[in-house]
């Protein structure tokens, strides 16, 4: 039995630019899931990149327009939900710094007002809607990789695992050295490709050791990095975002 959700008037989907361009199935899954739980979900057309590629690489002034665009797109919503601990972490922690560096007092105030209403998907489900059983069905052997930003910046803790444990039919197996970085790190992978591949190879080895059919995580960028290595190793393993597993039902499988 799925508990009734907390009343949230307007929920905005922050799809993130990478998902919008490369993995549109993930934000679609978020919408399916949230609607199943009784939420009304909007997709503000004015949303763009949160600016994280700029801020992570030291281009603070160049990030300011992205921060302003984010505020304009999402200011009027009760909650903003994103399937990315990385981007949510950027909004919560980097936007304040960017607004301050820009010397824009109004932007600083707007960022302070909006940031507490921006949630990573698992946080929103567990903390706002108060659910860990979302009515999902996924009869596969699964292992979960907790991405660095979701753990260390968003601090989602064990919320994704609690949600996965509530999925009917799932065989959830522990990933060795789960909290170790996969080596993607956004622009880190481009600036340090050899080190990135070495770190990713260690992660891929641990994933294979679980014997899982499916690798799940909360950030598609990390999944793409690990998944590319697994594919080249012919591991025969699928990668899926957490949202796609939680959206799956017997009638509508992932």
Coordinates of C-alpha atoms in Angstrom, one line a residue:
X1 CA 0.0 0.0 0.0
X2 CA 1.5 3.3 -1.1
X3 CA 1.1 6.0 1.6
X4 CA -0.7 9.2 0.5
X5 CA 1.8 11.9 -0.5
X6 CA 2.3 15.1 1.4
X7 CA 0.3 17.9 -0.4
X8 CA 2.7 19.7 -2.7
X9 CA 0.9 22.2 -5.0
X10 CA 3.4 22.7 -7.8
X11 CA 6.3 20.4 -8.5
X12 CA 8.8 21.4 -11.2
X13 CA 11.0 18.9 -13.0
X14 CA 14.6 20.0 -13.3
X15 CA 15.6 17.6 -16.0
X16 CA 19.3 18.7 -16.2
X17 CA 20.9 19.4 -19.5
X18 CA 22.7 16.1 -19.8
X19 CA 19.5 14.1 -19.3
X20 CA 17.5 16.4 -21.6
X21 CA 20.0 15.9 -24.4
X22 CA 21.3 12.3 -23.8
X23 CA 19.1 10.4 -21.5
X24 CA 15.5 11.7 -21.9
X25 CA 14.1 8.4 -20.5
X26 CA 15.2 9.4 -17.0
X27 CA 13.2 12.7 -16.7
X28 CA 10.3 10.9 -18.3
X29 CA 10.5 8.2 -15.7
X30 CA 10.6 10.9 -12.9
X31 CA 7.3 12.4 -14.3
X32 CA 5.7 8.9 -14.5
X33 CA 6.7 8.1 -10.9
X34 CA 5.7 11.4 -9.4
X35 CA 2.3 11.4 -11.1
X36 CA 1.7 7.9 -9.9
X37 CA 2.3 9.2 -6.4
X38 CA -0.2 12.0 -6.8
X39 CA 2.0 15.0 -7.7
X40 CA 1.2 17.5 -10.5
X41 CA 4.5 18.0 -12.4
X42 CA 5.4 20.9 -14.7
X43 CA 8.4 21.2 -17.0
X44 CA 9.4 24.9 -17.1
X45 CA 10.6 25.5 -20.7
X46 CA 13.0 28.2 -19.6
X47 CA 15.3 25.9 -17.8
X48 CA 18.8 25.5 -19.0
X49 CA 22.1 24.1 -17.6
X50 CA 22.6 24.9 -13.9
X51 CA 26.1 26.2 -14.7
X52 CA 28.0 23.4 -13.0
X53 CA 30.5 22.9 -15.9
X54 CA 31.5 26.6 -15.5
X55 CA 31.8 26.6 -11.7
X56 CA 33.7 23.3 -11.5
X57 CA 36.3 24.6 -13.9
X58 CA 36.7 28.0 -12.3
X59 CA 34.7 30.2 -14.6
X60 CA 32.5 32.0 -12.0
X61 CA 31.5 35.0 -14.0
X62 CA 30.4 32.8 -16.9
X63 CA 28.2 30.8 -14.6
X64 CA 26.1 33.8 -13.4
X65 CA 23.7 33.9 -16.4
X66 CA 22.9 30.2 -15.8
X67 CA 22.1 30.9 -12.2
X68 CA 19.8 33.8 -13.1
X69 CA 18.1 31.6 -15.7
X70 CA 17.6 28.9 -13.1
X71 CA 16.0 31.3 -10.6
X72 CA 13.7 32.7 -13.3
X73 CA 12.6 29.2 -14.4
X74 CA 11.9 27.7 -10.9
X75 CA 11.1 30.6 -8.5
X76 CA 7.4 30.0 -8.4
X77 CA 7.3 26.3 -7.5
X78 CA 6.8 24.7 -4.2
X79 CA 9.4 22.0 -5.0
X80 CA 12.0 21.5 -7.7
X81 CA 12.9 17.8 -8.2
X82 CA 15.9 16.6 -10.2
X83 CA 17.3 13.1 -11.0
X84 CA 20.9 14.2 -10.3
X85 CA 22.7 14.6 -7.0
X86 CA 25.4 16.4 -8.9
X87 CA 23.3 19.2 -10.3
X88 CA 21.2 19.6 -7.1
X89 CA 24.5 19.9 -5.2
X90 CA 25.6 22.6 -7.6
X91 CA 22.4 24.5 -7.1
X92 CA 22.5 24.3 -3.3
X93 CA 26.2 25.1 -2.8
X94 CA 27.6 26.8 -5.9
X95 CA 24.8 29.1 -6.8
X96 CA 25.2 31.1 -3.6
X97 CA 28.9 31.6 -4.3
X98 CA 28.3 32.6 -7.9
X99 CA 25.6 35.1 -6.9
X100 CA 27.9 36.6 -4.3
X101 CA 30.8 36.9 -6.7
X102 CA 28.6 38.6 -9.2
X103 CA 27.8 41.3 -6.6
X104 CA 24.1 40.9 -7.3
X105 CA 22.2 41.4 -4.0
X106 CA 18.8 40.5 -5.6
X107 CA 20.2 37.3 -7.1
X108 CA 21.7 36.4 -3.7
X109 CA 18.3 36.7 -2.1
X110 CA 16.6 34.8 -4.8
X111 CA 19.1 31.9 -4.6
X112 CA 18.8 31.8 -0.8
X113 CA 15.0 31.6 -1.2
X114 CA 15.0 28.9 -3.9
X115 CA 17.8 26.5 -2.8
X116 CA 15.9 24.9 0.1
X117 CA 13.1 23.9 -2.3
X118 CA 15.4 22.0 -4.7
X119 CA 15.5 18.3 -4.1
X120 CA 17.4 15.3 -5.5
X121 CA 14.8 12.7 -6.4
X122 CA 15.3 10.2 -3.5
X123 CA 15.2 13.1 -1.0
X124 CA 11.9 14.3 -2.3
X125 CA 10.4 10.9 -2.2
X126 CA 11.6 10.0 1.3
X127 CA 11.6 13.3 3.1
X128 CA 8.8 15.3 1.4
X129 CA 6.4 12.6 0.2
X130 CA 7.2 10.3 3.1
X131 CA 7.4 7.1 1.0
X132 CA 9.9 4.3 0.6
X133 CA 7.6 1.9 -1.2
X134 CA 6.6 3.6 -4.4
X135 CA 4.8 0.7 -5.9
X136 CA 7.7 -0.4 -8.1
X137 CA 8.3 -3.9 -9.5
X138 CA 11.7 -4.8 -10.9
X139 CA 12.5 -8.6 -10.7
X140 CA 16.3 -8.4 -11.4
X141 CA 19.6 -8.7 -9.6
X142 CA 20.7 -5.1 -9.0
X143 CA 23.7 -3.3 -7.4
X144 CA 23.8 0.4 -6.6
X145 CA 26.6 2.9 -7.0
X146 CA 26.3 6.0 -4.8
X147 CA 27.7 8.8 -6.8
X148 CA 30.2 11.2 -5.1
X149 CA 28.1 14.4 -5.2
X150 CA 25.0 12.7 -4.0
X151 CA 26.9 11.3 -1.0
X152 CA 29.2 14.1 -0.2
X153 CA 27.4 17.3 -1.3
X154 CA 23.7 16.4 -1.3
X155 CA 24.2 14.0 1.5
X156 CA 21.3 11.7 0.4
X157 CA 22.6 9.0 2.7
X158 CA 20.8 5.7 2.4
X159 CA 17.6 7.1 0.9
X160 CA 18.2 5.5 -2.6
X161 CA 18.9 2.1 -0.9
X162 CA 15.8 2.4 1.2
X163 CA 13.8 3.0 -1.9
X164 CA 15.4 0.1 -3.8
X165 CA 14.7 -2.2 -0.9
X166 CA 11.0 -1.3 -1.2
X167 CA 10.9 -2.5 -4.8
X168 CA 9.0 -5.8 -5.3
X169 CA 11.0 -8.6 -6.9
X170 CA 14.4 -7.0 -6.7
X171 CA 17.5 -8.8 -5.7
X172 CA 19.7 -6.0 -4.3
X173 CA 23.3 -6.9 -3.8
X174 CA 26.0 -4.8 -2.1
X175 CA 28.6 -3.1 -4.2
X176 CA 32.2 -3.5 -2.8
X177 CA 33.9 -0.2 -2.1
X178 CA 30.7 1.5 -3.0
X179 CA 31.7 4.9 -1.8
X180 CA 34.8 5.1 -4.0
X181 CA 34.7 7.6 -6.9
X182 CA 34.1 6.1 -10.4
X183 CA 36.5 8.6 -11.9
X184 CA 34.1 10.6 -14.1
X185 CA 34.0 13.9 -12.3
X186 CA 32.7 15.9 -15.3
X187 CA 35.6 17.9 -16.7
X188 CA 38.0 15.8 -14.6
X189 CA 37.5 12.9 -17.1
X190 CA 38.5 15.2 -20.0
X191 CA 41.5 16.8 -18.3
X192 CA 42.8 13.5 -16.7
X193 CA 41.6 10.8 -19.0
X194 CA 44.1 8.1 -18.0
X195 CA 43.4 8.5 -14.3
X196 CA 39.7 8.7 -14.9
X197 CA 39.8 5.4 -16.9
X198 CA 41.9 3.7 -14.2
X199 CA 39.4 4.7 -11.5
X200 CA 36.5 3.7 -13.6
X201 CA 38.1 0.3 -14.3
X202 CA 38.4 -0.4 -10.6
X203 CA 34.7 0.5 -10.2
X204 CA 33.7 -1.7 -13.1
X205 CA 35.6 -4.6 -11.6
X206 CA 33.7 -4.2 -8.4
X207 CA 30.4 -4.0 -10.2
X208 CA 31.2 -7.2 -12.2
X209 CA 32.1 -9.0 -8.9
X210 CA 28.5 -8.6 -7.7
X211 CA 27.1 -10.7 -10.5
X212 CA 24.4 -8.1 -10.9
X213 CA 22.3 -7.8 -14.1
X214 CA 21.8 -4.1 -13.6
X215 CA 23.9 -1.3 -12.3
X216 CA 21.8 1.6 -10.8
X217 CA 22.8 5.1 -9.7
X218 CA 21.3 8.5 -9.3
X219 CA 23.5 10.3 -11.8
X220 CA 23.5 9.3 -15.5
X221 CA 26.9 10.9 -16.1
X222 CA 28.6 8.5 -13.7
X223 CA 26.5 5.6 -15.2
X224 CA 27.7 6.5 -18.7
X225 CA 31.3 6.4 -17.6
X226 CA 31.1 3.1 -15.8
X227 CA 28.7 1.7 -18.4
X228 CA 31.1 2.5 -21.2
X229 CA 33.8 0.6 -19.5
X230 CA 31.5 -2.4 -18.8
X231 CA 30.4 -2.3 -22.5
X232 CA 34.0 -2.4 -23.7
X233 CA 34.6 -5.3 -21.4
X234 CA 31.6 -7.1 -22.8
X235 CA 30.2 -7.5 -19.3
X236 CA 26.6 -7.9 -20.5
X237 CA 25.2 -5.6 -17.8
X238 CA 22.6 -2.9 -18.1
X239 CA 22.8 0.5 -16.5
X240 CA 19.7 2.2 -15.3
X241 CA 19.0 5.4 -13.4
X242 CA 17.3 5.0 -10.1
X243 CA 14.2 6.8 -11.4
X244 CA 13.7 4.2 -14.2
X245 CA 13.7 1.4 -11.7
X246 CA 11.3 3.1 -9.3
X247 CA 9.0 4.0 -12.2
X248 CA 8.8 0.3 -13.3
X249 CA 5.7 -1.7 -12.6
X250 CA 4.4 -5.1 -13.7
X251 CA 2.2 -3.3 -16.2
X252 CA 4.9 -0.9 -17.4
X253 CA 8.4 -2.5 -16.9
X254 CA 11.6 -0.5 -17.3

